PDB file of C-alpha atoms and ligand atoms in Angstrom:
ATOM      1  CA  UNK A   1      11.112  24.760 -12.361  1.00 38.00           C
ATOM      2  CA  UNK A   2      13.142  24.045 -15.607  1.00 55.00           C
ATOM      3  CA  UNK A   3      14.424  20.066 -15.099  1.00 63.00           C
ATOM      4  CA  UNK A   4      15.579  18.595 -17.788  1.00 69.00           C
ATOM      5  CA  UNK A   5      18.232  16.804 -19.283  1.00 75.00           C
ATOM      6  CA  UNK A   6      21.264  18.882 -19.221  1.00 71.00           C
ATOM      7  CA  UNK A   7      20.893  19.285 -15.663  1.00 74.00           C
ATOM      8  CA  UNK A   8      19.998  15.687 -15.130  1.00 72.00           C
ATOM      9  CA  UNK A   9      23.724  14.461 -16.499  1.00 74.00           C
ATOM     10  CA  UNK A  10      25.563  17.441 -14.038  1.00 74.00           C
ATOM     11  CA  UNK A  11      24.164  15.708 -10.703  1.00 75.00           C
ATOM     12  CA  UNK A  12      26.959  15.176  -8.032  1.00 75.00           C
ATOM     13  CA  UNK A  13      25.648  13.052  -5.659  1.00 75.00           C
ATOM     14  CA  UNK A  14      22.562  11.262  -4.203  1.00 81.00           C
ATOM     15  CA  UNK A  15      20.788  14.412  -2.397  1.00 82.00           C
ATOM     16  CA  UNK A  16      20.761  16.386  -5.558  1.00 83.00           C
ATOM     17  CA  UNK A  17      19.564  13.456  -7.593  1.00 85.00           C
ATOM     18  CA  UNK A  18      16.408  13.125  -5.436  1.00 86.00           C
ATOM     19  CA  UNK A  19      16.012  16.861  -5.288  1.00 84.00           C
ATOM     20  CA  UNK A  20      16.179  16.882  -9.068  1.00 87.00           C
ATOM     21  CA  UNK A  21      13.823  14.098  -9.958  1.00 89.00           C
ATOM     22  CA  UNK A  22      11.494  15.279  -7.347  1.00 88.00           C
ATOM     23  CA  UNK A  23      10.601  18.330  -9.352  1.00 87.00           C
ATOM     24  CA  UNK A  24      10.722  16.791 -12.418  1.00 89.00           C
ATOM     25  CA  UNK A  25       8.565  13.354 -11.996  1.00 93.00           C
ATOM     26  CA  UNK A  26       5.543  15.696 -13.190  1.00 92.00           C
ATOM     27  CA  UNK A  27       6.978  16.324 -16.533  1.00 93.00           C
ATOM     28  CA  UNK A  28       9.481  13.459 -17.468  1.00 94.00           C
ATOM     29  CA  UNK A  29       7.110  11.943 -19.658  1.00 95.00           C
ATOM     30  CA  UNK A  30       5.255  14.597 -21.843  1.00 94.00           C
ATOM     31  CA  UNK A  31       8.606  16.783 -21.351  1.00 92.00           C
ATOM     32  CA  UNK A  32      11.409  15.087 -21.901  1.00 92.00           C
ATOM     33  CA  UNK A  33      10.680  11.625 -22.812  1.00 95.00           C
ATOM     34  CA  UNK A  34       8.158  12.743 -25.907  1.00 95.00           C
ATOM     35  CA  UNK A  35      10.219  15.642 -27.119  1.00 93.00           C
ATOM     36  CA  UNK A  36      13.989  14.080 -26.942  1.00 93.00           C
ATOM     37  CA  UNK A  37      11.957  10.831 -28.712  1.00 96.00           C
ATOM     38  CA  UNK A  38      14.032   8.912 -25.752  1.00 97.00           C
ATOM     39  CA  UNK A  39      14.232   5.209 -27.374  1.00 98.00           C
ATOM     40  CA  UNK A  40      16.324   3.895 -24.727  1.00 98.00           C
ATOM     41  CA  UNK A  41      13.452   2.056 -22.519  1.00 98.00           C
ATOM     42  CA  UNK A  42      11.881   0.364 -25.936  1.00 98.00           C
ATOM     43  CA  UNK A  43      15.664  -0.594 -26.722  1.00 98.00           C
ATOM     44  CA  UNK A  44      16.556  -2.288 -23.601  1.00 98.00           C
ATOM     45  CA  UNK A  45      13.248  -4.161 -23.629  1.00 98.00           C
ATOM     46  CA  UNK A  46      13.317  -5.235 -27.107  1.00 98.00           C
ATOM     47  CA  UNK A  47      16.845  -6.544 -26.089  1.00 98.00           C
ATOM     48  CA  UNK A  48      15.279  -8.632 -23.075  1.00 98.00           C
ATOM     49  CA  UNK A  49      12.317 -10.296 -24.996  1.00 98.00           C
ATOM     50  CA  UNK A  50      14.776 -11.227 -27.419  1.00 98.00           C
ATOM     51  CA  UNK A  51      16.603 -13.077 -24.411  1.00 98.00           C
ATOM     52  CA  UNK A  52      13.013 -14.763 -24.105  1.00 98.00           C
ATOM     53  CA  UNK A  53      13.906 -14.610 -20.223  1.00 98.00           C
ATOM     54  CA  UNK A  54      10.927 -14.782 -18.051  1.00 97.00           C
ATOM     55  CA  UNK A  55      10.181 -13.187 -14.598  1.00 97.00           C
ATOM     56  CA  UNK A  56       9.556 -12.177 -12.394  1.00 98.00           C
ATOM     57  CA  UNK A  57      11.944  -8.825 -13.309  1.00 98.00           C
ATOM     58  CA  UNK A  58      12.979  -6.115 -10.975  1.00 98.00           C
ATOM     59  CA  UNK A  59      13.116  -2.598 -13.168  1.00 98.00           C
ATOM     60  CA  UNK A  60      16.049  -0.470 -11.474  1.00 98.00           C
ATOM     61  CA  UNK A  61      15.580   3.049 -11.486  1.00 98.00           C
ATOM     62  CA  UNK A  62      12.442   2.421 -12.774  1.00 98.00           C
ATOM     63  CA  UNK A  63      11.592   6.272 -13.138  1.00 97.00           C
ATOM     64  CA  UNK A  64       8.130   6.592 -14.474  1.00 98.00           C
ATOM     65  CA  UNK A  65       7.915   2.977 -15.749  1.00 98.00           C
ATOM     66  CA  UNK A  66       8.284   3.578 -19.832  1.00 98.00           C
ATOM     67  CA  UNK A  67      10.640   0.636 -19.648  1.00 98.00           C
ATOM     68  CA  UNK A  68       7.964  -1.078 -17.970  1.00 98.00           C
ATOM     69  CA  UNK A  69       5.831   0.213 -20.308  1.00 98.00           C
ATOM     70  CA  UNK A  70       7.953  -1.034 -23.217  1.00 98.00           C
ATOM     71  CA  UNK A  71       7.690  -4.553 -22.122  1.00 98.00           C
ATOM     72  CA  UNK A  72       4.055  -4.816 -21.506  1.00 98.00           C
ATOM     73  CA  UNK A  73       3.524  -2.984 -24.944  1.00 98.00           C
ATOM     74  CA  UNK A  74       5.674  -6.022 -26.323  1.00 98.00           C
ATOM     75  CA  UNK A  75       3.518  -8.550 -24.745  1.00 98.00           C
ATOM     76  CA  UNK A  76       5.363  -9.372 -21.705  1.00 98.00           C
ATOM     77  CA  UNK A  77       3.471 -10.543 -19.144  1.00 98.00           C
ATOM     78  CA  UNK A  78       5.011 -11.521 -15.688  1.00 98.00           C
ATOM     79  CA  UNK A  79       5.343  -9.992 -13.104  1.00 98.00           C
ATOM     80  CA  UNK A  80       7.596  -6.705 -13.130  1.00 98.00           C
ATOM     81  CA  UNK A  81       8.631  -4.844  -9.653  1.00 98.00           C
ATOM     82  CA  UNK A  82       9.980  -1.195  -9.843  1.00 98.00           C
ATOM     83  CA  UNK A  83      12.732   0.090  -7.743  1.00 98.00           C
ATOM     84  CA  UNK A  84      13.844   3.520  -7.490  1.00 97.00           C
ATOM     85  CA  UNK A  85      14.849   6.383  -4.776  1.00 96.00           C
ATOM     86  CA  UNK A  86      12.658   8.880  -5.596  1.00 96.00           C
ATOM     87  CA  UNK A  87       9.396   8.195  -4.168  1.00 96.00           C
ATOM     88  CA  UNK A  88       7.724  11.408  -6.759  1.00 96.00           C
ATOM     89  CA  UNK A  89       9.252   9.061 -10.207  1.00 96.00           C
ATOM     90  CA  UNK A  90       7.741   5.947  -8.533  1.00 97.00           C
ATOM     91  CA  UNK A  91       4.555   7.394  -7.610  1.00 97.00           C
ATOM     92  CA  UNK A  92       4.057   8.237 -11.074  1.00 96.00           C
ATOM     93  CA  UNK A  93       5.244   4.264 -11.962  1.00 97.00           C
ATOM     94  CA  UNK A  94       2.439   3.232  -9.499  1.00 97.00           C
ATOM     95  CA  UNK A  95       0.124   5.096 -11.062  1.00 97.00           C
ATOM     96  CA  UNK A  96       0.259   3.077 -14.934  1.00 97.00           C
ATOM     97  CA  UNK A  97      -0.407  -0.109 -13.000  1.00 97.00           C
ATOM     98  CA  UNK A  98       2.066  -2.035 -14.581  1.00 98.00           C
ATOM     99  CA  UNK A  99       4.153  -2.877 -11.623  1.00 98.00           C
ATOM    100  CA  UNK A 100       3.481  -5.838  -8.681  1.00 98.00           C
ATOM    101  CA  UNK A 101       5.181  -4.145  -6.866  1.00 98.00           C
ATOM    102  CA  UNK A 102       7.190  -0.743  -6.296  1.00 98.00           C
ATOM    103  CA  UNK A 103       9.953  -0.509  -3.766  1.00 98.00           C
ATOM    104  CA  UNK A 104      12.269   2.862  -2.603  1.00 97.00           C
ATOM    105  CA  UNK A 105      15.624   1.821  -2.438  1.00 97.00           C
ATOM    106  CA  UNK A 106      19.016   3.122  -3.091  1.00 96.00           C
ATOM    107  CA  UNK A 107      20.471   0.450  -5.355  1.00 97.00           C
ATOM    108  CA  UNK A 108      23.907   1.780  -4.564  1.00 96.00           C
ATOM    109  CA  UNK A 109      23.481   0.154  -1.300  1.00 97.00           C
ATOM    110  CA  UNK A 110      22.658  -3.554  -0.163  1.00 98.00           C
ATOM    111  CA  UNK A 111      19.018  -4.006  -1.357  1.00 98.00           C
ATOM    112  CA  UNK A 112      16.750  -5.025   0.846  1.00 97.00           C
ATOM    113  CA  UNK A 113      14.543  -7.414  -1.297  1.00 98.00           C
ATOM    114  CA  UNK A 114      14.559 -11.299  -1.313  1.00 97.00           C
ATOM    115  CA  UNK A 115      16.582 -12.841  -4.354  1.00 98.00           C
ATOM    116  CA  UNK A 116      13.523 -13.481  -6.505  1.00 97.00           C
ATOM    117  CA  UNK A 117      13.926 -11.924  -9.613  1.00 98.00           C
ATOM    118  CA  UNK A 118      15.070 -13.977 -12.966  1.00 98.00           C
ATOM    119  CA  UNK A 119      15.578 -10.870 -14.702  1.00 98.00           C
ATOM    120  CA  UNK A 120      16.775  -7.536 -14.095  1.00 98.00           C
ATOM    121  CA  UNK A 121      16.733  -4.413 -16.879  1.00 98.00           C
ATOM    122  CA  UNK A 122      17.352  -0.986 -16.608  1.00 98.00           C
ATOM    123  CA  UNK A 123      16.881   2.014 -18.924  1.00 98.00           C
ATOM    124  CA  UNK A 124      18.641   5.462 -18.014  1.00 97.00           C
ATOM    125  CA  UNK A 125      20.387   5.004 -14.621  1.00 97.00           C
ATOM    126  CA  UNK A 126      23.812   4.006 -15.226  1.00 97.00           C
ATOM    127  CA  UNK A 127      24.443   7.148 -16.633  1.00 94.00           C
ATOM    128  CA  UNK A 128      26.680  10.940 -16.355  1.00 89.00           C
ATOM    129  CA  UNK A 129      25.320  11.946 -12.468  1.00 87.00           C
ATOM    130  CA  UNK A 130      23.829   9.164 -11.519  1.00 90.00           C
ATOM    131  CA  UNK A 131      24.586   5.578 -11.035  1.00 95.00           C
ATOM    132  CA  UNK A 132      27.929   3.669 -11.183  1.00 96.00           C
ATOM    133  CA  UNK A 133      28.954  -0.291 -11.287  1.00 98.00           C
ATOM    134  CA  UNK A 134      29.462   0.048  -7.287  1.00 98.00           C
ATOM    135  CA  UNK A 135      25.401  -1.441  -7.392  1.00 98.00           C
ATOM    136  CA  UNK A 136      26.346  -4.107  -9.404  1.00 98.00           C
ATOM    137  CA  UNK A 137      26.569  -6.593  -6.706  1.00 98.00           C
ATOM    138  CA  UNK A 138      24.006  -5.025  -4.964  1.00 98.00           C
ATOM    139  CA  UNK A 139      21.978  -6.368  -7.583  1.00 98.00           C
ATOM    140  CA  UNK A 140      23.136  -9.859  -8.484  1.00 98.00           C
ATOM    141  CA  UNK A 141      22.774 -10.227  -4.594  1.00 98.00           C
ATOM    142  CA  UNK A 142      18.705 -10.203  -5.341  1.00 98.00           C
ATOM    143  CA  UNK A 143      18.934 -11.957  -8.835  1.00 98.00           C
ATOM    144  CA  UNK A 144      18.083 -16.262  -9.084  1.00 98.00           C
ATOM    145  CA  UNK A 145      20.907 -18.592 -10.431  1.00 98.00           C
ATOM    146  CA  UNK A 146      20.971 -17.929 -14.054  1.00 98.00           C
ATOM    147  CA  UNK A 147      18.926 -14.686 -13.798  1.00 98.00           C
ATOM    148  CA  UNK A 148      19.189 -12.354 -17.236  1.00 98.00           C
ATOM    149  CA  UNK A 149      20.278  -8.872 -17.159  1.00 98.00           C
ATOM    150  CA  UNK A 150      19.710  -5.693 -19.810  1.00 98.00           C
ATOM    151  CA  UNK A 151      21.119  -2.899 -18.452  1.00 98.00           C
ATOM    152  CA  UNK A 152      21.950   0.466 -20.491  1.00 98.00           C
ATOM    153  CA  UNK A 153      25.033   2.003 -19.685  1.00 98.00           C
ATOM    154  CA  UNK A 154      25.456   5.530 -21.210  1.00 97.00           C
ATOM    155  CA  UNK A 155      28.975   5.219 -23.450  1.00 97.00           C
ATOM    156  CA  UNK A 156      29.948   8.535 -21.837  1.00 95.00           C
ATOM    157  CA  UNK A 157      30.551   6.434 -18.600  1.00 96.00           C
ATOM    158  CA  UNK A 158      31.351   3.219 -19.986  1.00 98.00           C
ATOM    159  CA  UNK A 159      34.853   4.021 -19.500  1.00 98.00           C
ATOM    160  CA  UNK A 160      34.820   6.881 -17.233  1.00 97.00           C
ATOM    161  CA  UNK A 161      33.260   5.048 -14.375  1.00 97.00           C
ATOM    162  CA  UNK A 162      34.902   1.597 -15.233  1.00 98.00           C
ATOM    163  CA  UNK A 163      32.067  -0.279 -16.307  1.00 98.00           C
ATOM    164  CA  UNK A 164      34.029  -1.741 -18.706  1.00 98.00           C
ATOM    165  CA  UNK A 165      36.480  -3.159 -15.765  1.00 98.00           C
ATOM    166  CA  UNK A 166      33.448  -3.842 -13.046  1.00 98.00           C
ATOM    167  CA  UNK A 167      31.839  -6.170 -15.799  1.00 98.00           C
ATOM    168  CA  UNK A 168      35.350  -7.864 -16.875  1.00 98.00           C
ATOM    169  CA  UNK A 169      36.284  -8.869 -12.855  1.00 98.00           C
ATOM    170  CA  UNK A 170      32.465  -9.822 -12.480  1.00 98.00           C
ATOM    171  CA  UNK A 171      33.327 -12.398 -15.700  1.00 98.00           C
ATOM    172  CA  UNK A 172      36.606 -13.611 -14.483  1.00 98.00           C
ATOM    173  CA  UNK A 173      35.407 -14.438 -11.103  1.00 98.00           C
ATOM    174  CA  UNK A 174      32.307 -16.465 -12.566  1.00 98.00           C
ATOM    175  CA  UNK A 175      29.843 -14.016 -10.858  1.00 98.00           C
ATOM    176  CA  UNK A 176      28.457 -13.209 -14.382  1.00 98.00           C
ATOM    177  CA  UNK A 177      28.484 -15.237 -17.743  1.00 98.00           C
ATOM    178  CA  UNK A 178      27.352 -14.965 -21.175  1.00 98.00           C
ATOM    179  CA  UNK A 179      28.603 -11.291 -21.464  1.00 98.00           C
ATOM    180  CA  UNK A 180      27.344  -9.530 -24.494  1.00 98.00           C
ATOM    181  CA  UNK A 181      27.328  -5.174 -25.310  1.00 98.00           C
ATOM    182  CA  UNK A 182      24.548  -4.190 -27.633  1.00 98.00           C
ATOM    183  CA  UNK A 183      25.549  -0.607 -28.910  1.00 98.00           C
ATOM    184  CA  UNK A 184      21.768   1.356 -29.663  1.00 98.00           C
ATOM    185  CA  UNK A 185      21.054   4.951 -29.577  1.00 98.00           C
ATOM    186  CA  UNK A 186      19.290   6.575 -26.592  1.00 97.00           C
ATOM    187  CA  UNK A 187      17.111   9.343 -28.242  1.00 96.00           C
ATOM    188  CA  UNK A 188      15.558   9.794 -31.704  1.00 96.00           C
ATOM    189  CA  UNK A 189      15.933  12.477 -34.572  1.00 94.00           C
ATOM    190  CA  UNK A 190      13.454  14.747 -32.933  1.00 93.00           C
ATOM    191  CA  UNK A 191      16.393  15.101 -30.238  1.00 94.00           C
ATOM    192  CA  UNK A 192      18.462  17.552 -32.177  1.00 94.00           C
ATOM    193  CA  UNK A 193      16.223  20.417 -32.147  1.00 92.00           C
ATOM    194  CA  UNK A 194      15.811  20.303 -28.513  1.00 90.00           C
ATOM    195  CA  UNK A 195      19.525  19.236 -26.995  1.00 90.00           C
ATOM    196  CA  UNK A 196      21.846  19.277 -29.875  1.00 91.00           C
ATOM    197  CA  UNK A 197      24.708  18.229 -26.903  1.00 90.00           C
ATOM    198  CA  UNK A 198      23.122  15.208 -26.075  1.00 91.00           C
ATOM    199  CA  UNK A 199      20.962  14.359 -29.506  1.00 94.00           C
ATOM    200  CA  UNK A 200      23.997  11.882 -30.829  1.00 94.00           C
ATOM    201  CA  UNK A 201      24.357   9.996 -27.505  1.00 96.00           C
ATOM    202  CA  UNK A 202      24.346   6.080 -27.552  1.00 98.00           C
ATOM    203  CA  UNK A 203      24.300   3.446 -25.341  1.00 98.00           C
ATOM    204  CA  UNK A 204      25.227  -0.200 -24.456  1.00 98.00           C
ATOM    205  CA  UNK A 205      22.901  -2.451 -23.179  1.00 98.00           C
ATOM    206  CA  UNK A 206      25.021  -5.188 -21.118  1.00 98.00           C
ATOM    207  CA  UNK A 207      23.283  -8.492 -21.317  1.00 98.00           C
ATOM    208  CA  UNK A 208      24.762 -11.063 -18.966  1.00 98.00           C
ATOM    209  CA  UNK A 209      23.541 -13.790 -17.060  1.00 98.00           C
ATOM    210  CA  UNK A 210      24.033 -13.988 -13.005  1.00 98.00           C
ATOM    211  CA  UNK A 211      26.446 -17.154 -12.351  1.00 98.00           C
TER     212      UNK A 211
HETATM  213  C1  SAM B   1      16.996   8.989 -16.286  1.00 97.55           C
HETATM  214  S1  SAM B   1      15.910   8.275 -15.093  1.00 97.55           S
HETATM  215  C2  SAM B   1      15.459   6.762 -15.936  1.00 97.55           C
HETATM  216  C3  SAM B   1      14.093   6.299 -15.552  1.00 97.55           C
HETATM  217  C4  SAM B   1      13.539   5.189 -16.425  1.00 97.55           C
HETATM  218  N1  SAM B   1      14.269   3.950 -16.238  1.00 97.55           N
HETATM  219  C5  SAM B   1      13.549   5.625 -17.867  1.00 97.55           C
HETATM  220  O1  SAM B   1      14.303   5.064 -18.679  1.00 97.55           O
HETATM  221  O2  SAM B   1      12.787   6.535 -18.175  1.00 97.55           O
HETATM  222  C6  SAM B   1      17.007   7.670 -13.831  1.00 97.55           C
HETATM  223  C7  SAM B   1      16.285   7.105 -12.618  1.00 97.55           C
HETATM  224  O3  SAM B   1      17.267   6.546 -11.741  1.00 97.55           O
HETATM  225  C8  SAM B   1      16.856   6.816 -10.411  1.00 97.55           C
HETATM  226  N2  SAM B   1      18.040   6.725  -9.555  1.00 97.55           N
HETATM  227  C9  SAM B   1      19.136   7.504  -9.576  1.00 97.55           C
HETATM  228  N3  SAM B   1      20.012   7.111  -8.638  1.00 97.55           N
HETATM  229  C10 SAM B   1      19.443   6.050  -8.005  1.00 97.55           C
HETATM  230  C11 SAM B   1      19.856   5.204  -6.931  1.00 97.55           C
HETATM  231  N4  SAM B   1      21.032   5.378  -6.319  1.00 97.55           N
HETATM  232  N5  SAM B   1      19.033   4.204  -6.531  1.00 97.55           N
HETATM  233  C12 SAM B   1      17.831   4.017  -7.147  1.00 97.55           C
HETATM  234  N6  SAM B   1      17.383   4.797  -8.173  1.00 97.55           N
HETATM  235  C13 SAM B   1      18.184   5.791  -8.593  1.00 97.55           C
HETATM  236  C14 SAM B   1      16.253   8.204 -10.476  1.00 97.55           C
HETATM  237  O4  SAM B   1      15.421   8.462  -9.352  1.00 97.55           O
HETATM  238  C15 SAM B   1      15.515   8.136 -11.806  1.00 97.55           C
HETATM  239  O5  SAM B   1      14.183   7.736 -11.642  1.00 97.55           O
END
């Protein structure tokens, strides 16, 4: 089985994203994450603790927890809950017993989990193939008054999948406040001997508070 990034961006739906991560849970960490030096979880939760928002945080698409990771290697200590469709990425998350909790769900859908969390990050999922703004009332739906977001959006769909305009209604109808972009890059110099197509690619980290 040869997963990997390249294929990862080309997904076209929700059945070939779980058959894809399915084979490649195994190998996402000492694969891809350690050879593409993929910065983006450490990024996004470097951006959070700067926040100095609490918990307890929901991590969406929570793969095989390195943003989880991140965090605890920073120090944080509440509680963090992973939630992800593929059952094989959080198996692996379940396994580095980080988590509280770690729940299945399709976070393009309504999410069935109480509104507890005072933060919600994300590393990786609102990217090319996989996740658009459509789940961004899915989550605010399960985020506290005042809850703080840091979610990576890939620039390549910033635009393309109108982020930029999901985030700008959410603002001007009060759903959302204190709107900032934080523009880092997802993967490090090691990247460009492995996926020269991809080596360059950057991110923004959307910060925002639910209203
Ligand atoms: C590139 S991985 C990122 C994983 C982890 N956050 C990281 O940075 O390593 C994207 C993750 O999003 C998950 N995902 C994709 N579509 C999803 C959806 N509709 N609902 C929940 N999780 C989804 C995948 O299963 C996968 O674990």
């Amino acid at each position: 089985m040869d997963q990997g990034l390249k294929g990862a961006l080309g997904l076209t739906g929700p059945e070939a994203c779980l058959a894809y991560y399915r084979d490649w849970a195994a190998n996402y960490d000492s694969g891809f994450a350690s050879e593409m030096q993929y910065l983006l979880p450490a990024h996004v939760a470097a951006t959070y603790m700067a926040t100095g928002a609490g918990g307890p945080v929901l991590d969406v698409g929570a793969g095989t927890g390195l943003l989880a990771q991140a965090l605890r290697d920073m120090g944080f200590r509440p509680d963090i809950d992973a939630a992800d469709f593929s059952a094989e990425m959080l198996e692996r998350a379940a396994q580095k017993n980080i988590y509280a909790g770690t729940f299945r769900v399709d976070i393009t859908q309504p999410i069935d989990l109480p509104r507890r969390y005072a933060g919600l990050v994300s590393s990786g999922t609102f990217t090319a193939g996989h996740v658009g703004p459509e789940a961004l009332p899915h989550l605010l739906a399960i985020a506290l008054p005042q809850a703080q977001f840091a979610l990576s959006i890939n620039r390549r769909v910033w635009q393309a999948r109108g982020f930029d305009v999901a985030l700008d209604d959410l603002a001007r109808q009060a759903r959302i406040t204190d709107l900032q972009l934080i523009e880092v890059e997802v993967y490090g110099a090691a990247a460009a001997r492995i996926d020269a197509d991809h080596a360059a690619d950057r991110a923004l980290i959307a910060l925002f508070r639910a209203a």
